[in-house]
PDB file of C-alpha atoms in Angstrom:
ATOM      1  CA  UNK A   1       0.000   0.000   0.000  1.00 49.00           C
ATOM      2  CA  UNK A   2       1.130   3.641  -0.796  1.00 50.00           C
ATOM      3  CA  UNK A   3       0.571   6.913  -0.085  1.00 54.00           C
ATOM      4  CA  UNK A   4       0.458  10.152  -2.265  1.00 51.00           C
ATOM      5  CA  UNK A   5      -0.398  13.408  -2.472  1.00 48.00           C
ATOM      6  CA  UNK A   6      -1.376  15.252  -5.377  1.00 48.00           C
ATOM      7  CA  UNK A   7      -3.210  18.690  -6.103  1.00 44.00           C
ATOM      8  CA  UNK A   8      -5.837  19.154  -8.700  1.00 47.00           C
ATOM      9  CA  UNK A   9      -6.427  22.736  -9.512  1.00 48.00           C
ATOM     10  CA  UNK A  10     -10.538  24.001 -10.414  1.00 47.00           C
ATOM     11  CA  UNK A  11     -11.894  26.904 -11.435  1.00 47.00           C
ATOM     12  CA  UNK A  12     -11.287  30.141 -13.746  1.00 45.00           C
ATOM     13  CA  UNK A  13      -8.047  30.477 -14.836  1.00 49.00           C
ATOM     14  CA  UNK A  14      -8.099  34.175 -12.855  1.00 52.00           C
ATOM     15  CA  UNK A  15      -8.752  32.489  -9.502  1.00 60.00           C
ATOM     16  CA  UNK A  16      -7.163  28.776  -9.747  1.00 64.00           C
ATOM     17  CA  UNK A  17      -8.345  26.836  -6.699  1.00 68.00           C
ATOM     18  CA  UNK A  18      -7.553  23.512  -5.730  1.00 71.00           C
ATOM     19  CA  UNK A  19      -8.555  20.502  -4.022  1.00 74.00           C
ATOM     20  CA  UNK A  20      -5.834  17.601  -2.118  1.00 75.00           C
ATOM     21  CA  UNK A  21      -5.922  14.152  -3.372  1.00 79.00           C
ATOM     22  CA  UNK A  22      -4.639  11.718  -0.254  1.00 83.00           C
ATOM     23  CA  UNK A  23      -4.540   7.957  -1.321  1.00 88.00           C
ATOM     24  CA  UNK A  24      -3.562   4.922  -0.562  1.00 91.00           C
ATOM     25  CA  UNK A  25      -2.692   2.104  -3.494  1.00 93.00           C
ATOM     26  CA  UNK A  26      -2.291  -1.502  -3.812  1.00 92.00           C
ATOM     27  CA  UNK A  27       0.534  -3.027  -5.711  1.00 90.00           C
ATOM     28  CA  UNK A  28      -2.392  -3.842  -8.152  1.00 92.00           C
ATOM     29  CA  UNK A  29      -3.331   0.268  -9.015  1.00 94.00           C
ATOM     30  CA  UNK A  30      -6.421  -0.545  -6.842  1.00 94.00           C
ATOM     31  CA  UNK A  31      -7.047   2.859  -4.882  1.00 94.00           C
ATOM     32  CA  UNK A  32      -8.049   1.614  -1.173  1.00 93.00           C
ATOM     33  CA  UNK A  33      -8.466   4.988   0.408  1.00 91.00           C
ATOM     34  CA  UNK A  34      -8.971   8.621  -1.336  1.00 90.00           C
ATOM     35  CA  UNK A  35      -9.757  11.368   0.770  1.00 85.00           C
ATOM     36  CA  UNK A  36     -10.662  14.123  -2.082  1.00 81.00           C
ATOM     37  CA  UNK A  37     -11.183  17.608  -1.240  1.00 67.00           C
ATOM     38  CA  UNK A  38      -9.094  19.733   1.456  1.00 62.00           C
ATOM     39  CA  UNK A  39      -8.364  23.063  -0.365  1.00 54.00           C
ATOM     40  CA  UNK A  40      -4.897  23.683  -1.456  1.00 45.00           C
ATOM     41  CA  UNK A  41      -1.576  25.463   0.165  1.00 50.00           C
ATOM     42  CA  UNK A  42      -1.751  22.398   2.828  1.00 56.00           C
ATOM     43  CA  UNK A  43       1.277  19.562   2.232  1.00 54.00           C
ATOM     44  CA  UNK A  44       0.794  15.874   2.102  1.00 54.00           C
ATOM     45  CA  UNK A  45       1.636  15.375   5.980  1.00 58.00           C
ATOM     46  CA  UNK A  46      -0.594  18.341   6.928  1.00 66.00           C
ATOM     47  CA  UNK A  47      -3.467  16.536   4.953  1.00 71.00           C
ATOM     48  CA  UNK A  48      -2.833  12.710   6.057  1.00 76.00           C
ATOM     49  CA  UNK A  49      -2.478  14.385   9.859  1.00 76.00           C
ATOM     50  CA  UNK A  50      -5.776  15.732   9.611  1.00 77.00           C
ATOM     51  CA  UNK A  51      -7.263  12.848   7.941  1.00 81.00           C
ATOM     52  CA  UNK A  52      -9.690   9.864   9.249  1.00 85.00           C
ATOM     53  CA  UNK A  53      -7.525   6.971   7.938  1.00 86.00           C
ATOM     54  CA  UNK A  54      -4.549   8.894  10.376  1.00 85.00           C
ATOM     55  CA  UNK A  55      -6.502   8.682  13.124  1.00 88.00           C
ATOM     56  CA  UNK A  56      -7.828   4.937  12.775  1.00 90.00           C
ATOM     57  CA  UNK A  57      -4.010   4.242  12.252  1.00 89.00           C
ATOM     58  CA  UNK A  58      -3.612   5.771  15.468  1.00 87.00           C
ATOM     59  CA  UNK A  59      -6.285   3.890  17.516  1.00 90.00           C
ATOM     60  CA  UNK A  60      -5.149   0.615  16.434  1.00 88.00           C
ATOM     61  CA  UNK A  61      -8.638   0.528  13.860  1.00 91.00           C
ATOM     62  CA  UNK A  62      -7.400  -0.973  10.692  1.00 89.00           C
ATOM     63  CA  UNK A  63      -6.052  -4.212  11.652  1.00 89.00           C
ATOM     64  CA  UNK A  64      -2.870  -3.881  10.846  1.00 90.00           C
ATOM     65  CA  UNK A  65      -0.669  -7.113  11.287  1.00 92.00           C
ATOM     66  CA  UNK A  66       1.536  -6.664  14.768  1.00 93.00           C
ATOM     67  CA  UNK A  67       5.424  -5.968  14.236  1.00 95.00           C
ATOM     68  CA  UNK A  68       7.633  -8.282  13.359  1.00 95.00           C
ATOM     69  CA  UNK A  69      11.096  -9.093  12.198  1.00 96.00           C
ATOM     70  CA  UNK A  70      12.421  -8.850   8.408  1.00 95.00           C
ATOM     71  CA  UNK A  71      13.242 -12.189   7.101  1.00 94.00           C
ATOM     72  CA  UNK A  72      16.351 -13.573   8.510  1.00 94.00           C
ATOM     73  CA  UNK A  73      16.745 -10.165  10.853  1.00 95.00           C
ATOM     74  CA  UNK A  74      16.094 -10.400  14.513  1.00 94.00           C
ATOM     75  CA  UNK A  75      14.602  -6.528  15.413  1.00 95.00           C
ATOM     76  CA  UNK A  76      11.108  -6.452  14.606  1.00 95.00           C
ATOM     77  CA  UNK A  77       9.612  -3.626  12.625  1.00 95.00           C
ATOM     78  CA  UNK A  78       5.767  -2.420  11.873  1.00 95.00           C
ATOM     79  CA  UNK A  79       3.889  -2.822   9.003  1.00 94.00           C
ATOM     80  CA  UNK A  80       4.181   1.002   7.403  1.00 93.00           C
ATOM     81  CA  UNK A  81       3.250   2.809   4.706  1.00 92.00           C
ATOM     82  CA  UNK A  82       5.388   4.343   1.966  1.00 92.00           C
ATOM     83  CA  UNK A  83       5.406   8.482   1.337  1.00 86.00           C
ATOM     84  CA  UNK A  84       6.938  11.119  -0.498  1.00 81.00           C
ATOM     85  CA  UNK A  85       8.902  13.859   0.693  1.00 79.00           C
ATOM     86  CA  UNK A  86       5.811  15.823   1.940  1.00 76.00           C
ATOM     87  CA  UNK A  87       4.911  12.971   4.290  1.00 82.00           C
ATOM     88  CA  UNK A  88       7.020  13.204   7.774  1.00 84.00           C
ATOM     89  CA  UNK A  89       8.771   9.897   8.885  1.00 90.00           C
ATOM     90  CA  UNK A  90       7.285   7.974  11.520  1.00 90.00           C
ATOM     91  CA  UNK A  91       6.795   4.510  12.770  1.00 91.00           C
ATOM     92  CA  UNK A  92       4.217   3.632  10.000  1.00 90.00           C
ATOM     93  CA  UNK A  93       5.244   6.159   7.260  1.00 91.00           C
ATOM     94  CA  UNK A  94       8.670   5.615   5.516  1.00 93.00           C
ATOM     95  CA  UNK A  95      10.395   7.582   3.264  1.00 90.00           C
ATOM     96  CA  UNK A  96      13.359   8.599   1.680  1.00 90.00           C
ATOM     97  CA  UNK A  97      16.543   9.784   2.883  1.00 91.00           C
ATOM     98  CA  UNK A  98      16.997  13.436   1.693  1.00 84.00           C
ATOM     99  CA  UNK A  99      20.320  14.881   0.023  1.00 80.00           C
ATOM    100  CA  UNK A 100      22.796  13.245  -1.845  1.00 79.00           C
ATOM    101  CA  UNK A 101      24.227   9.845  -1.029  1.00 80.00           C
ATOM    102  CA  UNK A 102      26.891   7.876  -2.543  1.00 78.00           C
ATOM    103  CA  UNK A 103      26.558   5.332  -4.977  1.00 74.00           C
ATOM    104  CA  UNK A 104      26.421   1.361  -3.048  1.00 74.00           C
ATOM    105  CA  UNK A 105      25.907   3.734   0.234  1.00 84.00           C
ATOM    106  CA  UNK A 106      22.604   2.412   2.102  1.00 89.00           C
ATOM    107  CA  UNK A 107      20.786   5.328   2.234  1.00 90.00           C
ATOM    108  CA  UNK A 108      21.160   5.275  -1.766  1.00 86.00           C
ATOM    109  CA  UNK A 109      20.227   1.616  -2.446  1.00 87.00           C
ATOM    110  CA  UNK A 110      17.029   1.625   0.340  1.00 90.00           C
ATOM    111  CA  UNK A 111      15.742   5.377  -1.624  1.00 88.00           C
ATOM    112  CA  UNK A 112      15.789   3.226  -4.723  1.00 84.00           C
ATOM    113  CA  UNK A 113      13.860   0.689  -3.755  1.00 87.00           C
ATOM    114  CA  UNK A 114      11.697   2.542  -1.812  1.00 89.00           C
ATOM    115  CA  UNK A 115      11.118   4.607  -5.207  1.00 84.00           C
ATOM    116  CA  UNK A 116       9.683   1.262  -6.646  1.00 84.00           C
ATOM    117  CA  UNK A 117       7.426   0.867  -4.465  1.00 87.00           C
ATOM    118  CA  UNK A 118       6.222   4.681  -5.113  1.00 87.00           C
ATOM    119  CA  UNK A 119       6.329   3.926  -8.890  1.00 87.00           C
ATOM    120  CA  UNK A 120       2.852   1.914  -7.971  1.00 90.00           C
ATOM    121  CA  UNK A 121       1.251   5.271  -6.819  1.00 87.00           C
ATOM    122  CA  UNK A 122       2.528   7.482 -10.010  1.00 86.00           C
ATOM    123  CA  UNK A 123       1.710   4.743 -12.263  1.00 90.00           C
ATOM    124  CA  UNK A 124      -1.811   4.878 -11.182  1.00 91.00           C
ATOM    125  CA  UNK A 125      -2.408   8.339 -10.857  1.00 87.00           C
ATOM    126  CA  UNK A 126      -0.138   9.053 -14.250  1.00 87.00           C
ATOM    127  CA  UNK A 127      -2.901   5.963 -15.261  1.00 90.00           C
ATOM    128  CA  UNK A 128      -5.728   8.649 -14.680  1.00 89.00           C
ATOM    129  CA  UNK A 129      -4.572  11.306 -15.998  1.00 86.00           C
ATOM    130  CA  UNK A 130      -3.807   9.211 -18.975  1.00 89.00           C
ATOM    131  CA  UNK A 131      -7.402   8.373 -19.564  1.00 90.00           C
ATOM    132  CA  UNK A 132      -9.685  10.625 -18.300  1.00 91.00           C
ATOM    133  CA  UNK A 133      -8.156  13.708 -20.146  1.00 86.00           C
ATOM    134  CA  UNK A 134     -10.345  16.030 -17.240  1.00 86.00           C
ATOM    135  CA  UNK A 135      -7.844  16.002 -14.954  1.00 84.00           C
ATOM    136  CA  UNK A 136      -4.560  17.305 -17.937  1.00 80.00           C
ATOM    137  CA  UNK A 137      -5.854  20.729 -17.192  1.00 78.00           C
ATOM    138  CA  UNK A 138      -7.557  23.194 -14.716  1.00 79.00           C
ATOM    139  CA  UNK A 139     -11.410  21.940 -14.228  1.00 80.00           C
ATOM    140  CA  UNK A 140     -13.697  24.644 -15.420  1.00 80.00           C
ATOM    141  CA  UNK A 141     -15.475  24.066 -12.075  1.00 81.00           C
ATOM    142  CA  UNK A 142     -16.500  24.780  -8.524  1.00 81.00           C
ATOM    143  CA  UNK A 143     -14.195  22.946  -5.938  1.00 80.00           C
ATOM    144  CA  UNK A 144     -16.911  21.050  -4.918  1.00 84.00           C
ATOM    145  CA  UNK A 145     -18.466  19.823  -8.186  1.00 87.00           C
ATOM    146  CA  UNK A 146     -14.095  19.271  -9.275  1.00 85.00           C
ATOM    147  CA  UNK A 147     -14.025  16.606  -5.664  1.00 87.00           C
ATOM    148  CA  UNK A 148     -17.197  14.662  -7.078  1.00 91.00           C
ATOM    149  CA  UNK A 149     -15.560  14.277 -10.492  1.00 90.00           C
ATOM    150  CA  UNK A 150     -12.505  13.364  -8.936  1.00 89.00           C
ATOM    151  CA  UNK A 151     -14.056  11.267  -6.909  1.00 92.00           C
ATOM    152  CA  UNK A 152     -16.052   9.508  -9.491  1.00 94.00           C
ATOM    153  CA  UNK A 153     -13.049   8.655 -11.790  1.00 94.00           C
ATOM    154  CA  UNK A 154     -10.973   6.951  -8.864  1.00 94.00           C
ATOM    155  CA  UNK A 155     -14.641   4.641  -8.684  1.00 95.00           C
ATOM    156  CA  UNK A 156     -14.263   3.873 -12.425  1.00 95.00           C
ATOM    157  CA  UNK A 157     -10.943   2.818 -12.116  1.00 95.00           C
ATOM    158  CA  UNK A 158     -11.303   0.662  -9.539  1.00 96.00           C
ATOM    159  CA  UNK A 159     -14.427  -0.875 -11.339  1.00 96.00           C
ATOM    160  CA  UNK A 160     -12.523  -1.168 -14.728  1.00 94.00           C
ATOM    161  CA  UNK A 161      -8.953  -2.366 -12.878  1.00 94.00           C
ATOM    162  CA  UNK A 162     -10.865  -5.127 -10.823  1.00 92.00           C
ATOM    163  CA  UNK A 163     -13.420  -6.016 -14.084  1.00 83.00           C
ATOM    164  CA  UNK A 164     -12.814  -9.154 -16.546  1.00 86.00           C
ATOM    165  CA  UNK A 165     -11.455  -6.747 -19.102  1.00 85.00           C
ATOM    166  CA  UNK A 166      -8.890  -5.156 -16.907  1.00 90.00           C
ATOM    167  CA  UNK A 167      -6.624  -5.751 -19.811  1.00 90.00           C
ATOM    168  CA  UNK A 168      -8.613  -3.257 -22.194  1.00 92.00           C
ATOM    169  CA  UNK A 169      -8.783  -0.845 -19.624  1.00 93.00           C
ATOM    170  CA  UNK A 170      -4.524  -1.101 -18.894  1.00 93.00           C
ATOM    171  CA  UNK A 171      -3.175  -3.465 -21.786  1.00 92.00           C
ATOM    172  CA  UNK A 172       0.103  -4.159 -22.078  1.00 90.00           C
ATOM    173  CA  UNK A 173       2.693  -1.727 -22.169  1.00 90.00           C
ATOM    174  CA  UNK A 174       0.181   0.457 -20.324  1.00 91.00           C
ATOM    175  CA  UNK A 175       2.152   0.847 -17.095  1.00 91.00           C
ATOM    176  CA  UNK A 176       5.861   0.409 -16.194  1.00 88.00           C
ATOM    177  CA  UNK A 177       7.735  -3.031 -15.689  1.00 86.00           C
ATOM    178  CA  UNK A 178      10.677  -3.648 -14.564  1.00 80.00           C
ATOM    179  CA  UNK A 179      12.852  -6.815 -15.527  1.00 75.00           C
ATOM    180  CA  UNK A 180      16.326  -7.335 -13.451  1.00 70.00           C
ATOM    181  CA  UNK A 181      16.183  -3.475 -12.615  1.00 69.00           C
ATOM    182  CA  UNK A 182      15.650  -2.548 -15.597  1.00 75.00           C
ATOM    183  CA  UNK A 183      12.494  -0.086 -15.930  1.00 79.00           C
ATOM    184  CA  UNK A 184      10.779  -0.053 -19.742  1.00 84.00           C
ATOM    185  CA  UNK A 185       8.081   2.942 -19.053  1.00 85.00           C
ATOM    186  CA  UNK A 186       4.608   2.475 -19.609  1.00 88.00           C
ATOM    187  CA  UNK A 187       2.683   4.399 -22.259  1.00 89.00           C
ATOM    188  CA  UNK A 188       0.335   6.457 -20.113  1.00 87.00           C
ATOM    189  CA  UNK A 189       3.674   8.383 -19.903  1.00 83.00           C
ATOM    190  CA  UNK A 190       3.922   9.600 -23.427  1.00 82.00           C
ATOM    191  CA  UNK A 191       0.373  10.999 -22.816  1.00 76.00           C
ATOM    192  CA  UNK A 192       1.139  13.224 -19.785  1.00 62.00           C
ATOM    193  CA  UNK A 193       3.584  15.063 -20.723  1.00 58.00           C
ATOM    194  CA  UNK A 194       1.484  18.407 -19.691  1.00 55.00           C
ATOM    195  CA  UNK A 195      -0.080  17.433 -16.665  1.00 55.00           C
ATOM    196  CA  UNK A 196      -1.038  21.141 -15.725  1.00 52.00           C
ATOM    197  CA  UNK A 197      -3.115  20.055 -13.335  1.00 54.00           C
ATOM    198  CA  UNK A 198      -1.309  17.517 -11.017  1.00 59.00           C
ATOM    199  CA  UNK A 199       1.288  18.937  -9.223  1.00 56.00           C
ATOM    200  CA  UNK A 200       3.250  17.964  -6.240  1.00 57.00           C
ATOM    201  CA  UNK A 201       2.333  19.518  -2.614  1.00 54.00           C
ATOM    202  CA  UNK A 202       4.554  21.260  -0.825  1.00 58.00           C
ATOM    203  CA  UNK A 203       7.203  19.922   1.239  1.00 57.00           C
ATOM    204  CA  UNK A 204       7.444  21.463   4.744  1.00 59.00           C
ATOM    205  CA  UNK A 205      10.550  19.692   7.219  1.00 58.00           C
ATOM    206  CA  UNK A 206       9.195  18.003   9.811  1.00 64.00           C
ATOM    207  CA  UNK A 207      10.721  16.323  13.226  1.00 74.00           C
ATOM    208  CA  UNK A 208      10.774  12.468  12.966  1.00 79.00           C
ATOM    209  CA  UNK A 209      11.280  10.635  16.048  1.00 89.00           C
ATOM    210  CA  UNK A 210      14.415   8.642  16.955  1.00 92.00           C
ATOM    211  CA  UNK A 211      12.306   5.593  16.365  1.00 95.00           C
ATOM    212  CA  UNK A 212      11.104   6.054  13.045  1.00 93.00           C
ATOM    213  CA  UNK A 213      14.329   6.637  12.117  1.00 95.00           C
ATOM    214  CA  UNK A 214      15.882   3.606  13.603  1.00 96.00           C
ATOM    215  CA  UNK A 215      12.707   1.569  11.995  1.00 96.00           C
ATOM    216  CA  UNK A 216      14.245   3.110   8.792  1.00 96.00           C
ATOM    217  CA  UNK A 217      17.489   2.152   9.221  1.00 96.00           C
ATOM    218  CA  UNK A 218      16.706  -1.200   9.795  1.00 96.00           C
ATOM    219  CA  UNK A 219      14.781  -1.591   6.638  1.00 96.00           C
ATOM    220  CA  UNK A 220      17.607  -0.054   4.573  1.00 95.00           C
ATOM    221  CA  UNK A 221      20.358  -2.183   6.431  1.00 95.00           C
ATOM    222  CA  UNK A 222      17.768  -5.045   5.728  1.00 95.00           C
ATOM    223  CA  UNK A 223      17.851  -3.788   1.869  1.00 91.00           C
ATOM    224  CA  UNK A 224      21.549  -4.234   1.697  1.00 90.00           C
ATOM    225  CA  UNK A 225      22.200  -7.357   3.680  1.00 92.00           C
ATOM    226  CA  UNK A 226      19.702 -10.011   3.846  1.00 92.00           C
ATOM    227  CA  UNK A 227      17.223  -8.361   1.123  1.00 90.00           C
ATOM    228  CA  UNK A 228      19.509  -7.457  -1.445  1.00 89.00           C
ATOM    229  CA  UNK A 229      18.939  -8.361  -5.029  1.00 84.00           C
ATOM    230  CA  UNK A 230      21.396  -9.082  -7.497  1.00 79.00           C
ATOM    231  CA  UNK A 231      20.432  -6.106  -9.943  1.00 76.00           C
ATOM    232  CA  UNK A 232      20.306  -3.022  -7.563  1.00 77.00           C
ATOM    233  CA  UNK A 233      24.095  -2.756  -7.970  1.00 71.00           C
ATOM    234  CA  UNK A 234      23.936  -1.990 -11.656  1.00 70.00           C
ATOM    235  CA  UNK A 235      21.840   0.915 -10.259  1.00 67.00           C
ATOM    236  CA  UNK A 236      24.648   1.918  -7.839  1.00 58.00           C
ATOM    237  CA  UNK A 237      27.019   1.749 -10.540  1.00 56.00           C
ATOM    238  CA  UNK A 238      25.019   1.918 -14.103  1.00 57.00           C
ATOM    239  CA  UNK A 239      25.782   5.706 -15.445  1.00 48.00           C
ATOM    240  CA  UNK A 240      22.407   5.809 -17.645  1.00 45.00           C
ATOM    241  CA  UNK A 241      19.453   6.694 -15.750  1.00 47.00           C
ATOM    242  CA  UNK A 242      16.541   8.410 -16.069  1.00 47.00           C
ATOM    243  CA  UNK A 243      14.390  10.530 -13.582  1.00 42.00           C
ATOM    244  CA  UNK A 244      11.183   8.434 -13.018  1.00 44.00           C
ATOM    245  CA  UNK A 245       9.644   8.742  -9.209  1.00 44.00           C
ATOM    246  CA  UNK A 246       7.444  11.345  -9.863  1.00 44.00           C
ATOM    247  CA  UNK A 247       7.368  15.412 -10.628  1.00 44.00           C
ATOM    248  CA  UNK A 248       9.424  15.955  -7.831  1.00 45.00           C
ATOM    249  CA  UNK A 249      12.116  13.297  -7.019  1.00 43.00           C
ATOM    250  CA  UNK A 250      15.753  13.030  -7.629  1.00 44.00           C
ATOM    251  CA  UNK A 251      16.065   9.423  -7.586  1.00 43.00           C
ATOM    252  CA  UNK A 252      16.582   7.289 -10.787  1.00 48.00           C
ATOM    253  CA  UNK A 253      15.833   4.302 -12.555  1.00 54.00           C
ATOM    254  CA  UNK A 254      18.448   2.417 -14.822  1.00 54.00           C
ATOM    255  CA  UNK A 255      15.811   2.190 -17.481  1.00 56.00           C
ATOM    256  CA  UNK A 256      15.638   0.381 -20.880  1.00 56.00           C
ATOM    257  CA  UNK A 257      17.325   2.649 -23.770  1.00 51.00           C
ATOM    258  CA  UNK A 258      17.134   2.063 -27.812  1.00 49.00           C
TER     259      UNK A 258
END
């Protein structure tokens, strides 16, 4: 499951509004949670901290499994969530390292593969903007009638992601694979490239506690050690890349070239 924030702007051109879309995703582009509709100039965190789902997590309310250890690791860790840079680190939201890290360092190798998990989240939202060609520009609308329409397309996807002809909806080619590291990029990509009305939130620095960031640490020692994979060193070392987590991030994908 990931999290995401994105903004959708409404309204005359003159006096551009905007409405927050919070979501979780599936590793099948199956949006389980959208909270649609808290005006703009708020960041992701801000949003998710003022959100239902935040406060279930919380309480203990969603059933989350209990912590436990990473395969062949002995310090257990919770179940989390996976944010951008807008999100603040915590016990069950992880995210990247900020800065610049060396190549083969940890904190390099765990922001890549945290990125691919993230890739699930832009792959479905790219997915919508892809399709439904109301949300490649600023919505002629009121906010509120803009958060219905929203609304209403994450409901169609679902329906047409989780329906026998899923493939029509996303056939092949639609969304990006990866193959030993290597990242061929889906098509939805070649129709967004003016997405005018998507754009990141704001990122605002936030205090993590020292937990969070030792539950981090353990997840990107984990991602060097026991978890490793053989491919994620031609990333540390592979000189062609290619910017693909998103409007905002600095992280790269080796990804398939001509």
């Amino acid at each position: 499951m990931f999290f995401e924030g994105k903004i959708q702007q409404a309204h005359p051109e003159k006096h551009l509004k905007s409405i927050v879309s919070l979501a979780v995703v599936d590793v099948k582009y199956i949006f389980l949670y959208v909270n649609i509709g808290c005006q703009g100039r708020i960041s992701n965190g801000g949003v998710f901290n003022n959100c239902e789902l935040n406060d279930k997590i919380q309480n203990n309310a969603l059933n989350i499994p209990e912590p436990t250890a990473l395969p062949a690791r002995t310090e257990e860790v919770p179940f989390y969530f996976v944010g951008d840079e807008a999100f603040a680190l915590s016990e069950n939201m992880m995210k990247v390292y900020s800065g610049y890290h060396e190549r083969s360092s940890k904190e390099r190798l765990y922001n890549y593969r945290l990125c691919r998990a993230r890739r699930v989240m832009e792959n479905a939202f790219g997915l919508l903007s892809a399709v439904f060609i109301v949300l490649r520009k600023p919505m002629l609308l009121e906010p509120k009638t803009a958060t219905s329409v929203v609304t209403a397309i994450t409901l169609l996807h679902n329906f047409l992601r989780k329906g026998n002809n899923a493939h029509v909806y996303t056939p092949a080619g639609s969304l990006d694979e990866e193959i030993n590291g290597i990242v061929r990029l889906g098509n939805w990509r070649e129709s967004n490239n003016d997405m005018a009305s998507i754009l990141p939130l704001e990122i605002r620095p936030r205090r993590a506690s020292r937990t969070a960031h030792n539950i981090r640490s353990e997840v990107a020692e984990y991602c060097i050690q026991e978890g490793s994979v053989s491919w994620q060193e031609n990333y540390a070392y592979n000189k062609t890349y290619r910017i693909c987590c998103g409007n905002r991030c600095r992280y790269f994908y080796p990804v398939e070239t001509s």
